[in-house]
């Protein structure tokens, strides 16, 4: 076994899935408890449906804003729940930790999004490369408390030299997990179409309701995906030996420029779409 053991190779996808499954099953009760804020949000949404239209509409608007904050909060909290080593930690403590790092989570997530978006504007392939390099930045935040652009550079350091190994494992995970989910979702849509196919409005109402009901389920189920990413992140640290890394101002300037490109490109796309809609209205003389 030792003859064929390669310390520079990551564990097999099935070994990583097994580790992630162990994390997920041993912490399942914790994940259910962490989803309580989303359950409260769902209950509040249904409560707005029995209110007068004006009051209910305003309450629904507040809930939309609240859901944005709750999603950020739960995103960081579930990360902490996955990486937590203390088996007796309470959900309350994890949620408290998640709340304290909500702005750090938002900042890292925003940097990741705009820099990768900037890469996609450079003919797509750079965006894919950046997405893989920086894909473990949020784990660097949760595990090592590395924040901002440093978290992205930390992720790149771990992935560098192992890019293809990471890519094909992620593709494998996507097939093993994504395909069954798509099949189940397609079957559910087919059932709704068969049941409410004659009433488009009723079908849409059921779809909207289903999305809201499934919110806690998505968080609980998504914890397994987070556990997969964490297992791969820890394996990257094993292979790289958890080395120290230095700040590189030149690299930072380069990625900041990509982030600016991503923001500018996004704004241009939105303006182009809006201008296209206006032009279509003016030329066609019809409704949007």
Coordinates of N, CA, C and O in Angstrom, one line a residue, residues 78-205:
X78 N -23.7 27.8 9.1 CA -23.6 26.4 8.7 C -22.1 26.1 8.4 O -21.7 24.9 8.6
X79 N -21.3 27.0 7.9 CA -19.9 26.8 7.7 C -19.2 26.5 9.0 O -18.5 25.5 9.1
X80 N -19.5 27.3 10.0 CA -19.0 27.0 11.4 C -19.5 25.7 11.9 O -18.7 25.0 12.6
X81 N -20.7 25.4 11.6 CA -21.2 24.1 12.1 C -20.5 22.9 11.5 O -20.2 21.9 12.2
X82 N -20.2 23.0 10.2 CA -19.4 21.9 9.5 C -18.0 21.8 10.0 O -17.5 20.7 10.3
X83 N -17.3 22.9 10.3 CA -15.9 22.8 10.6 C -15.7 22.7 12.1 O -14.6 22.4 12.6
X84 N -16.7 22.9 12.9 CA -16.6 22.8 14.4 C -16.1 21.5 14.8 O -16.6 20.4 14.4
X85 N -15.1 21.5 15.7 CA -14.5 20.2 16.2 C -15.1 19.8 17.5 O -14.9 18.6 18.0
X86 N -15.8 20.7 18.2 CA -16.3 20.3 19.5 C -17.7 19.6 19.3 O -18.6 20.3 18.9
X87 N -17.8 18.3 19.7 CA -19.0 17.6 19.4 C -20.2 18.1 20.3 O -21.4 17.8 20.0
X88 N -19.9 18.8 21.4 CA -21.0 19.2 22.3 C -21.4 20.6 22.1 O -22.2 21.2 22.9
X89 N -20.9 21.3 21.1 CA -21.2 22.7 20.8 C -22.7 22.8 20.5 O -23.3 22.0 19.9
X90 N -23.3 23.9 21.0 CA -24.8 24.1 20.8 C -25.0 25.0 19.5 O -24.1 25.7 19.1
X91 N -26.2 24.8 19.0 CA -26.6 25.6 17.8 C -26.6 27.1 18.2 O -26.2 27.9 17.3
X92 N -27.0 27.4 19.4 CA -27.0 28.8 19.8 C -25.6 29.4 19.7 O -25.5 30.6 19.3
X93 N -24.6 28.7 20.2 CA -23.2 29.2 20.1 C -22.7 29.3 18.7 O -22.1 30.3 18.3
X94 N -23.1 28.4 17.8 CA -22.7 28.5 16.4 C -23.4 29.6 15.7 O -22.7 30.4 15.0
X95 N -24.6 29.9 16.0 CA -25.3 31.0 15.4 C -24.8 32.3 15.9 O -24.7 33.3 15.1
X96 N -24.3 32.3 17.2 CA -23.7 33.5 17.7 C -22.4 33.8 17.0 O -22.1 35.0 16.6
X97 N -21.6 32.8 16.8 CA -20.3 32.9 16.0 C -20.6 33.4 14.6 O -19.9 34.2 14.0
X98 N -21.6 32.8 14.0 CA -21.9 33.1 12.6 C -22.3 34.6 12.5 O -22.0 35.3 11.5
X99 N -23.1 35.1 13.5 CA -23.5 36.5 13.4 C -22.3 37.4 13.6 O -22.3 38.5 12.9
X100 N -21.4 37.1 14.4 CA -20.2 37.9 14.6 C -19.4 38.1 13.3 O -18.6 39.0 13.1
X101 N -19.4 37.1 12.4 CA -18.6 37.1 11.2 C -19.5 37.3 9.9 O -19.0 37.1 8.8
X102 N -20.7 37.8 10.1 CA -21.6 38.0 8.9 C -21.0 39.0 7.9 O -21.1 38.8 6.7
X103 N -20.4 40.1 8.4 CA -19.8 41.0 7.4 C -18.5 40.5 6.8 O -18.3 40.8 5.6
X104 N -17.8 39.7 7.5 CA -16.6 39.1 6.9 C -17.0 38.1 5.8 O -16.4 38.0 4.8
X105 N -18.1 37.4 6.1 CA -18.6 36.4 5.1 C -19.1 37.1 3.9 O -18.8 36.7 2.7
X106 N -19.8 38.2 4.1 CA -20.3 39.0 2.9 C -19.2 39.6 2.1 O -19.2 39.6 0.9
X107 N -18.1 40.1 2.8 CA -17.0 40.7 2.1 C -16.2 39.6 1.3 O -15.9 39.9 0.1
X108 N -15.9 38.5 1.8 CA -15.2 37.4 1.1 C -16.1 36.9 -0.1 O -15.6 36.8 -1.2
X109 N -17.4 36.8 0.2 CA -18.3 36.3 -0.9 C -18.4 37.3 -2.0 O -18.4 36.9 -3.2
X110 N -18.4 38.6 -1.7 CA -18.5 39.6 -2.7 C -17.2 39.7 -3.5 O -17.3 39.8 -4.7
X111 N -16.1 39.6 -2.8 CA -14.8 39.6 -3.5 C -14.7 38.4 -4.5 O -14.3 38.6 -5.6
X112 N -15.1 37.3 -4.0 CA -15.0 36.1 -4.8 C -15.9 36.2 -6.0 O -15.5 35.9 -7.2
X113 N -17.1 36.8 -5.8 CA -18.1 36.9 -7.0 C -17.6 37.9 -8.0 O -17.6 37.6 -9.2
X114 N -17.1 39.1 -7.6 CA -16.8 40.1 -8.6 C -15.5 39.7 -9.3 O -15.3 40.0 -10.5
X115 N -14.5 39.1 -8.6 CA -13.2 38.7 -9.2 C -13.5 37.6 -10.2 O -12.9 37.7 -11.3
X116 N -14.2 36.6 -9.8 CA -14.5 35.5 -10.8 C -15.3 36.1 -12.0 O -15.1 35.7 -13.1
X117 N -16.3 37.0 -11.7 CA -17.0 37.6 -12.8 C -16.1 38.3 -13.7 O -16.3 38.3 -15.0
X118 N -15.1 39.1 -13.2 CA -14.2 39.7 -14.0 C -13.4 38.8 -14.9 O -13.1 39.0 -16.0
X119 N -13.1 37.6 -14.3 CA -12.4 36.6 -15.1 C -13.3 36.0 -16.2 O -12.8 35.8 -17.3
X120 N -14.6 35.9 -16.0 CA -15.5 35.4 -17.0 C -15.6 36.4 -18.2 O -15.8 36.0 -19.3
X121 N -15.4 37.7 -17.9 CA -15.5 38.7 -18.9 C -14.2 38.6 -19.8 O -14.2 39.2 -20.9
X122 N -13.2 37.9 -19.3 CA -12.0 37.7 -20.1 C -12.0 36.4 -20.8 O -11.2 35.5 -20.7
X123 N -13.1 36.1 -21.5 CA -13.4 34.9 -22.4 C -13.6 33.7 -21.6 O -13.1 32.6 -22.0
X124 N -14.2 33.7 -20.4 CA -14.8 32.6 -19.7 C -13.7 31.7 -19.0 O -13.8 31.4 -17.8
X125 N -12.7 31.2 -19.7 CA -11.7 30.3 -19.2 C -11.0 30.9 -17.9 O -10.9 30.2 -16.9
X126 N -10.6 32.1 -18.0 CA -10.0 32.7 -16.7 C -11.0 32.7 -15.5 O -10.5 32.5 -14.4
X127 N -12.2 32.9 -15.8 CA -13.2 32.8 -14.7 C -13.3 31.4 -14.1 O -13.5 31.3 -12.9
X128 N -13.3 30.4 -14.9 CA -13.3 29.0 -14.4 C -12.1 28.8 -13.6 O -12.2 28.2 -12.5
X129 N -10.9 29.2 -14.0 CA -9.7 29.0 -13.3 C -9.7 29.7 -11.9 O -9.4 29.1 -10.9
X130 N -10.2 30.9 -12.0 CA -10.3 31.7 -10.7 C -11.3 31.1 -9.8 O -11.1 31.1 -8.5
X131 N -12.4 30.6 -10.3 CA -13.4 30.0 -9.5 C -12.9 28.8 -8.7 O -13.2 28.5 -7.5
X132 N -12.0 28.0 -9.4 CA -11.4 26.8 -8.7 C -10.4 27.3 -7.7 O -10.3 26.8 -6.6
X133 N -9.5 28.2 -8.1 CA -8.5 28.7 -7.2 C -9.1 29.3 -5.9 O -8.6 29.0 -4.8
X134 N -10.1 30.0 -6.0 CA -10.7 30.8 -4.9 C -11.8 30.1 -4.2 O -12.5 30.6 -3.3
X135 N -12.2 28.8 -4.7 CA -13.4 28.1 -4.2 C -13.3 27.8 -2.7 O -14.4 27.4 -2.2
X136 N -12.2 27.8 -2.1 CA -12.1 27.4 -0.7 C -11.9 28.6 0.3 O -11.5 28.5 1.4
X137 N -12.1 29.8 -0.3 CA -11.9 31.0 0.5 C -12.7 31.1 1.7 O -12.3 31.5 2.8
X138 N -14.0 30.7 1.6 CA -14.9 30.8 2.8 C -14.5 29.8 3.9 O -14.7 30.0 5.1
X139 N -13.9 28.6 3.5 CA -13.4 27.7 4.5 C -12.2 28.3 5.2 O -12.0 28.1 6.4
X140 N -11.4 29.0 4.4 CA -10.2 29.7 5.1 C -10.7 30.7 6.1 O -10.1 30.9 7.1
X141 N -11.8 31.4 5.8 CA -12.4 32.3 6.8 C -12.9 31.6 8.0 O -12.6 32.0 9.1
X142 N -13.6 30.4 7.8 CA -14.2 29.7 8.9 C -13.2 29.0 9.8 O -13.3 29.0 11.0
X143 N -12.2 28.4 9.1 CA -11.2 27.6 9.9 C -10.1 28.4 10.4 O -9.7 28.2 11.5
X144 N -9.5 29.3 9.5 CA -8.3 30.0 9.9 C -8.5 31.4 10.2 O -7.6 32.2 10.6
X145 N -9.8 31.9 10.1 CA -10.2 33.3 10.4 C -9.4 34.2 9.5 O -9.0 35.3 9.9
X146 N -9.1 33.8 8.2 CA -8.4 34.6 7.2 C -9.5 35.3 6.5 O -10.4 34.7 5.9
X147 N -9.4 36.6 6.4 CA -10.5 37.4 5.9 C -10.1 38.2 4.6 O -8.9 38.3 4.3
X148 N -11.1 38.7 4.0 CA -10.9 39.5 2.8 C -10.2 38.8 1.7 O -10.3 37.6 1.5
X149 N -9.4 39.6 1.0 CA -8.6 39.1 -0.1 C -7.6 38.0 0.3 O -7.2 37.2 -0.5
X150 N -7.2 38.1 1.6 CA -6.2 37.1 2.1 C -6.9 35.7 2.0 O -6.2 34.7 1.8
X151 N -8.2 35.6 2.3 CA -8.8 34.3 2.2 C -8.8 33.7 0.8 O -8.6 32.5 0.6
X152 N -9.0 34.6 -0.2 CA -8.9 34.1 -1.6 C -7.5 33.7 -1.9 O -7.3 32.6 -2.6
X153 N -6.5 34.4 -1.5 CA -5.1 34.1 -1.8 C -4.7 32.8 -1.0 O -3.9 32.0 -1.6
X154 N -5.2 32.6 0.1 CA -5.0 31.4 0.9 C -5.6 30.2 0.1 O -4.9 29.1 0.0
X155 N -6.8 30.3 -0.4 CA -7.4 29.2 -1.2 C -6.6 28.9 -2.4 O -6.3 27.8 -2.7
X156 N -6.1 30.0 -3.1 CA -5.3 29.7 -4.3 C -4.0 29.0 -4.0 O -3.6 28.1 -4.7
X157 N -3.4 29.3 -2.8 CA -2.2 28.7 -2.4 C -2.4 27.2 -2.2 O -1.5 26.4 -2.6
X158 N -3.5 26.8 -1.6 CA -3.8 25.4 -1.4 C -4.1 24.6 -2.7 O -3.7 23.5 -2.9
X159 N -4.7 25.3 -3.6 CA -5.2 24.6 -4.9 C -4.0 24.6 -5.9 O -4.0 23.7 -6.7
X160 N -3.1 25.6 -5.8 CA -2.0 25.7 -6.8 C -1.2 24.4 -6.9 O -0.8 23.8 -6.0
X161 N -1.1 23.9 -8.2 CA -0.4 22.6 -8.4 C -1.3 21.4 -8.3 O -0.9 20.3 -8.7
X162 N -2.5 21.6 -7.8 CA -3.5 20.5 -7.7 C -4.8 20.8 -8.4 O -5.9 20.2 -8.1
X163 N -4.8 21.8 -9.3 CA -6.0 22.4 -10.0 C -6.8 21.3 -10.6 O -8.0 21.2 -10.4
X164 N -6.2 20.4 -11.4 CA -7.0 19.4 -12.2 C -7.5 18.4 -11.2 O -8.6 17.8 -11.4
X165 N -6.7 18.0 -10.2 CA -7.2 17.1 -9.2 C -8.5 17.6 -8.5 O -9.5 16.9 -8.2
X166 N -8.5 18.9 -8.2 CA -9.6 19.5 -7.5 C -10.8 19.6 -8.5 O -12.0 19.2 -8.1
X167 N -10.6 19.9 -9.8 CA -11.6 20.1 -10.7 C -12.4 18.8 -10.9 O -13.6 18.7 -10.9
X168 N -11.7 17.7 -11.2 CA -12.4 16.5 -11.5 C -13.1 15.9 -10.3 O -14.2 15.2 -10.5
X169 N -12.6 16.2 -9.1 CA -13.3 15.7 -7.9 C -14.6 16.5 -7.8 O -15.7 16.0 -7.4
X170 N -14.6 17.8 -8.1 CA -15.8 18.6 -8.0 C -16.8 18.2 -9.0 O -18.0 18.2 -8.8
X171 N -16.3 17.9 -10.2 CA -17.2 17.4 -11.3 C -17.9 16.1 -10.8 O -19.1 15.9 -11.0
X172 N -17.1 15.2 -10.2 CA -17.6 13.9 -9.8 C -18.7 14.2 -8.7 O -19.7 13.6 -8.7
X173 N -18.4 15.1 -7.7 CA -19.4 15.4 -6.7 C -20.6 15.9 -7.3 O -21.8 15.6 -6.9
X174 N -20.5 16.8 -8.3 CA -21.6 17.4 -9.0 C -22.5 16.4 -9.6 O -23.8 16.4 -9.6
X175 N -21.9 15.3 -10.2 CA -22.7 14.3 -10.9 C -23.4 13.4 -9.9 O -24.6 13.1 -10.0
X176 N -22.6 13.0 -8.8 CA -23.2 12.1 -7.8 C -24.3 12.7 -7.1 O -25.3 12.1 -6.7
X177 N -24.1 14.0 -6.7 CA -25.1 14.7 -5.9 C -26.2 15.4 -6.8 O -27.4 15.4 -6.5
X178 N -25.7 16.1 -7.8 CA -26.6 17.0 -8.6 C -27.6 16.2 -9.4 O -28.8 16.6 -9.5
X179 N -27.2 15.1 -10.0 CA -28.1 14.4 -10.9 C -29.3 13.8 -10.2 O -30.5 14.0 -10.6
X180 N -29.2 13.1 -9.0 CA -30.4 12.7 -8.3 C -31.3 13.9 -7.9 O -32.5 13.7 -7.9
X181 N -30.7 15.0 -7.5 CA -31.5 16.1 -7.1 C -32.3 16.7 -8.3 O -33.5 17.0 -8.1
X182 N -31.7 16.7 -9.4 CA -32.4 17.2 -10.6 C -33.5 16.3 -11.0 O -34.6 16.7 -11.4
X183 N -33.2 14.9 -10.9 CA -34.3 14.0 -11.2 C -35.5 14.1 -10.3 O -36.6 14.1 -10.7
X184 N -35.2 14.3 -9.0 CA -36.3 14.4 -8.0 C -37.1 15.7 -8.2 O -38.3 15.8 -8.2
X185 N -36.3 16.8 -8.5 CA -37.0 18.1 -8.8 C -37.8 18.0 -10.1 O -38.9 18.5 -10.1
X186 N -37.3 17.4 -11.1 CA -38.1 17.2 -12.4 C -39.3 16.4 -12.1 O -40.4 16.7 -12.7
X187 N -39.2 15.3 -11.3 CA -40.4 14.5 -11.0 C -41.4 15.3 -10.2 O -42.6 15.2 -10.5
X188 N -41.0 16.2 -9.3 CA -41.9 17.0 -8.6 C -42.6 18.0 -9.5 O -43.8 18.3 -9.4
X189 N -41.8 18.7 -10.4 CA -42.4 19.6 -11.3 C -43.5 18.9 -12.2 O -44.5 19.4 -12.5
X190 N -43.1 17.7 -12.7 CA -44.0 16.9 -13.5 C -45.3 16.6 -12.8 O -46.4 16.8 -13.3
X191 N -45.2 16.3 -11.5 CA -46.4 16.0 -10.7 C -47.3 17.3 -10.5 O -48.5 17.2 -10.6
X192 N -46.6 18.4 -10.3 CA -47.4 19.7 -10.2 C -48.0 20.0 -11.5 O -49.2 20.5 -11.6
X193 N -47.3 19.8 -12.7 CA -47.9 20.1 -14.0 C -49.1 19.2 -14.2 O -50.2 19.7 -14.7
X194 N -49.0 17.9 -13.9 CA -50.1 17.0 -14.1 C -51.3 17.4 -13.2 O -52.5 17.4 -13.6
X195 N -51.0 17.8 -12.0 CA -52.1 18.2 -11.0 C -52.7 19.5 -11.3 O -54.0 19.7 -11.3
X196 N -51.9 20.5 -11.7 CA -52.4 21.9 -11.8 C -52.1 22.4 -13.2 O -52.1 23.7 -13.4
X197 N -51.9 21.6 -14.2 CA -51.6 22.0 -15.5 C -52.6 22.9 -16.2 O -52.3 23.7 -17.1
X198 N -53.9 22.7 -15.8 CA -55.0 23.5 -16.4 C -55.1 24.9 -15.9 O -55.8 25.7 -16.4
X199 N -54.4 25.1 -14.7 CA -54.5 26.5 -14.1 C -53.1 27.0 -13.9 O -52.4 26.6 -13.0
X200 N -52.7 27.9 -14.8 CA -51.3 28.5 -14.7 C -51.1 29.2 -13.4 O -50.0 29.2 -12.8
X201 N -52.1 30.0 -13.0 CA -52.0 30.8 -11.8 C -51.8 29.9 -10.6 O -51.0 30.1 -9.7
X202 N -52.6 28.8 -10.5 CA -52.6 27.9 -9.4 C -51.2 27.2 -9.3 O -50.6 27.0 -8.3
X203 N -50.7 26.8 -10.5 CA -49.4 26.2 -10.6 C -48.3 27.1 -10.1 O -47.5 26.7 -9.4
X204 N -48.4 28.4 -10.5 CA -47.3 29.3 -10.1 C -47.4 29.5 -8.6 O -46.4 29.7 -7.9
X205 N -48.6 29.6 -8.0 CA -48.8 29.8 -6.6 C -48.2 28.6 -5.8 O -47.5 28.8 -4.8

